[in-house]
Structure formats: C-alpha cells, structure tokens
PDB file of C-alpha atoms and ligand atoms in Angstrom:
ATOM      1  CA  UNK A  12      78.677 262.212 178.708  1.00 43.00           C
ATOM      2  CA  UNK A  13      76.478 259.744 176.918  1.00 43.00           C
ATOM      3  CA  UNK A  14      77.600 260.849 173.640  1.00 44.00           C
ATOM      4  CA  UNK A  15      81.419 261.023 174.213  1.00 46.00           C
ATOM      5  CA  UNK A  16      81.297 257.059 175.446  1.00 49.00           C
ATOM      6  CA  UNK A  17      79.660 256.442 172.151  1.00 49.00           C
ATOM      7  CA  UNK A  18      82.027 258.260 170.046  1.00 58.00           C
ATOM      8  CA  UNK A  19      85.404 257.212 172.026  1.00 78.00           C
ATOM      9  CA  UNK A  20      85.992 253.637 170.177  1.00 84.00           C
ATOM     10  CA  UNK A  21      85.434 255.366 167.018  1.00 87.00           C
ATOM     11  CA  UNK A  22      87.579 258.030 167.914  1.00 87.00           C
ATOM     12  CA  UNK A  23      90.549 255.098 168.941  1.00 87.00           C
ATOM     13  CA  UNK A  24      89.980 252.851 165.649  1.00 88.00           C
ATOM     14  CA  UNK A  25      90.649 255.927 163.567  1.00 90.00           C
ATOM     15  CA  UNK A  26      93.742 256.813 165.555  1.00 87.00           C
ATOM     16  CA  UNK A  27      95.020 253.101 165.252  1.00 86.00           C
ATOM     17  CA  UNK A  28      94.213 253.332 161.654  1.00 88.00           C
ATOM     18  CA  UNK A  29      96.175 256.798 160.738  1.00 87.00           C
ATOM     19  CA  UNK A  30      99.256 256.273 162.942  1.00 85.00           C
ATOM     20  CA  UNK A  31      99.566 252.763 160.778  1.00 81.00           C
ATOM     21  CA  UNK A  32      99.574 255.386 157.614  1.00 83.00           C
ATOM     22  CA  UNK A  33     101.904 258.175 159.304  1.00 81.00           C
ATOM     23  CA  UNK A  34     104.460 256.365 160.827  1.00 70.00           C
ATOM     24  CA  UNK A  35     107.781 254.549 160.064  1.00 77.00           C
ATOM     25  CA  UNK A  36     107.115 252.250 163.152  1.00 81.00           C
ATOM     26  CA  UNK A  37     103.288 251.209 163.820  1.00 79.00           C
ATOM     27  CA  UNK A  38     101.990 252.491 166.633  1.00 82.00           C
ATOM     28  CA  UNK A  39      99.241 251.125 168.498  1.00 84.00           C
ATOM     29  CA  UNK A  40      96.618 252.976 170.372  1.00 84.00           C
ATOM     30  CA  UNK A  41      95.924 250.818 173.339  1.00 88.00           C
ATOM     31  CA  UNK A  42      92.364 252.366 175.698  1.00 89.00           C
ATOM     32  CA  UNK A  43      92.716 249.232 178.327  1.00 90.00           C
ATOM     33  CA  UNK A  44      89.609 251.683 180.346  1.00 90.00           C
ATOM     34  CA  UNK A  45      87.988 252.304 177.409  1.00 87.00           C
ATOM     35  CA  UNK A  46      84.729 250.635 178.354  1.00 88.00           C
ATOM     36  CA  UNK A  47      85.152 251.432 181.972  1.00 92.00           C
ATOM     37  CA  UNK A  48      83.225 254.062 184.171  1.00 92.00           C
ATOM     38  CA  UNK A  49      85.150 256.360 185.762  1.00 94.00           C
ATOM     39  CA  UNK A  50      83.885 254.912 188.992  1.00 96.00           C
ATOM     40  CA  UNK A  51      85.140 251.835 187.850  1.00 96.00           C
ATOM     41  CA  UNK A  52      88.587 253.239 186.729  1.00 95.00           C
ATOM     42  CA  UNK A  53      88.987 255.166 190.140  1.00 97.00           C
ATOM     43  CA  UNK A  54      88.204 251.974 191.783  1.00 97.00           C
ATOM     44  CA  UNK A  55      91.546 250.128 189.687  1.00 97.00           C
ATOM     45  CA  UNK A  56      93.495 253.169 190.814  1.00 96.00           C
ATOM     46  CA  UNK A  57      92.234 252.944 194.646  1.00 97.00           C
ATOM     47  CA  UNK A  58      93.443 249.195 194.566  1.00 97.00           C
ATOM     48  CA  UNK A  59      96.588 250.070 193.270  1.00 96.00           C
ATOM     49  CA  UNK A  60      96.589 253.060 195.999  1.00 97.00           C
ATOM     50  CA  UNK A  61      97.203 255.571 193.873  1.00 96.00           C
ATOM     51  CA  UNK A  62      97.376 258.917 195.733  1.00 96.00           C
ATOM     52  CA  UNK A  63      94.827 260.759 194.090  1.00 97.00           C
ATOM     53  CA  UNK A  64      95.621 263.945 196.103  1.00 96.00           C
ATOM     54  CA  UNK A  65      98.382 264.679 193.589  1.00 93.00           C
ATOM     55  CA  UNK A  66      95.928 263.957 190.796  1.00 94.00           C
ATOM     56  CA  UNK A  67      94.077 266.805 189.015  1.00 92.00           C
ATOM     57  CA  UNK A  68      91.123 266.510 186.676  1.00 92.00           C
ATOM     58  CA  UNK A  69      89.937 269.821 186.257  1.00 95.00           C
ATOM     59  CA  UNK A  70      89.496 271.873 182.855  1.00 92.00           C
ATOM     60  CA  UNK A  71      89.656 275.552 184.043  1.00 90.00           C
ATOM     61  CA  UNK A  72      93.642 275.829 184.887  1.00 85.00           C
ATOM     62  CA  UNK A  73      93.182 277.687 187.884  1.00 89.00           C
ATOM     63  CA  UNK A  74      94.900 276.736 191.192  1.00 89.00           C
ATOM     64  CA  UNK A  75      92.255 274.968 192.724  1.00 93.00           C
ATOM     65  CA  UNK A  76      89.994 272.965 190.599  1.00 96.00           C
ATOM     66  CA  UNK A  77      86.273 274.979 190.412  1.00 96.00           C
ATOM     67  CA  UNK A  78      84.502 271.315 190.890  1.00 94.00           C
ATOM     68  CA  UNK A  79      81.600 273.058 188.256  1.00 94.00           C
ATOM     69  CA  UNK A  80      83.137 271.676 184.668  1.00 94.00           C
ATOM     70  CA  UNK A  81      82.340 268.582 183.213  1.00 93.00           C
ATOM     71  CA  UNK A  82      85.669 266.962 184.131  1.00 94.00           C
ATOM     72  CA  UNK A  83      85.066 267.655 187.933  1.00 96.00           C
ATOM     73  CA  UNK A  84      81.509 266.870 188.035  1.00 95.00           C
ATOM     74  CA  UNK A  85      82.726 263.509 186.951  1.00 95.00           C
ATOM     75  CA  UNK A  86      85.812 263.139 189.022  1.00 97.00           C
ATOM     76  CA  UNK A  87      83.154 263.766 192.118  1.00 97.00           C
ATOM     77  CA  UNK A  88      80.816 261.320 190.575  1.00 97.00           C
ATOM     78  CA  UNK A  89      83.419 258.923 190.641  1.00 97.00           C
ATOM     79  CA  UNK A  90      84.891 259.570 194.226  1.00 98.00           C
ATOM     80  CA  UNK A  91      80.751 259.221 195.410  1.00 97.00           C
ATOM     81  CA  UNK A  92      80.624 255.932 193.842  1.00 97.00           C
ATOM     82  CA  UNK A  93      83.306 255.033 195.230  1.00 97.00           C
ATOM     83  CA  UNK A  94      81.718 255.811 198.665  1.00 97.00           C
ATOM     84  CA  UNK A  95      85.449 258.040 199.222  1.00 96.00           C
ATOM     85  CA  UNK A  96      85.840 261.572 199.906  1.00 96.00           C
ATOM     86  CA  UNK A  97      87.972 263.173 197.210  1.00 97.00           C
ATOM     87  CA  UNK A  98      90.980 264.082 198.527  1.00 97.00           C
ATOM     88  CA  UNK A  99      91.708 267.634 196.655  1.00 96.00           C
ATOM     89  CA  UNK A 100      90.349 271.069 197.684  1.00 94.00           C
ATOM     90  CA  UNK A 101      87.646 272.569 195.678  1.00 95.00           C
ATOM     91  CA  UNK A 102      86.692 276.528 194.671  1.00 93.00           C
ATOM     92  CA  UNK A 103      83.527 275.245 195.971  1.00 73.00           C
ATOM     93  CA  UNK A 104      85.128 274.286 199.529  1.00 52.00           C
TER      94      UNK A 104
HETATM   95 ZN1   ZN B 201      86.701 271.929 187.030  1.00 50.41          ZN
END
C-alpha cells in the first residue's frame, strides 16, 4: 500500500503531462483525494451520505466481494476507521 501512495502523484503528473501532448483539447487530470486515506475519503463520502451499499470495491468479479484482496482489505480498513459497519455482504459472511 505504502508503495502505491508513493508512486500515485507520479503516476498523475505524467498523465497531466501526456494528455497535454495527445490531445486537441488539454485535459487535466484532477486527484482532489489524492493525498487522502481511504478512511479519510470514506469519511467525505459518509458526510455527503453516500449509500455505500450500492458501492463495490472488490477485485475478484464475483457476485459477492471475497473481502481477502487488497481492494477489500482496504475498503474494511476504511469502514473500521470509520468506527461503521460496512454495509455489503462478504464471501467471508
Ligand atoms: Zn475482494
């Protein structure tokens, strides 16, 4: 996780920088969460009461998420910072 959150503004400057090349029309890249947690970023979404029951986060495609990936071990992260039980049902369930 640590090295994805160092590579991500990187990853952003060099988008910004070849859709200025490969476009008629600049287009701008704009990562307003970029520095954010995803605590922090389910937090903004809570206050805006998003209903993250119709939300889904998981890699493996499968009907239910399998809350053992990367993606869903951070989505539950999140939700546990959050002191909020995720809302979505989980293989592991
Ligand atoms: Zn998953």
């Amino acid at each position: 996780m640590l090295e994805t959150t160092i590579y991500r503004p990187e990853f952003v400057h060099a988008m910004n920088t070849v859709s200025l090349i490969a476009n008629y029309q600049a287009v701008e890249i704009v990562t307003p969460f970029l520095h954010h947690t995803k605590g922090e970023i389910l937090s903004v979404g809570l206050a805006m009461k998003l209903d993250y029951k119709d939300t889904w986060t998981c890699y493996n495609g499968q009907e239910k998420s399998c809350g053992k990936c990367s993606a869903c071990y951070e989505r539950l992260e999140a939700f546990a910072e959050n002191n909020i039980q995720d809302p979505i049902t989980y293989e592991l369930n």
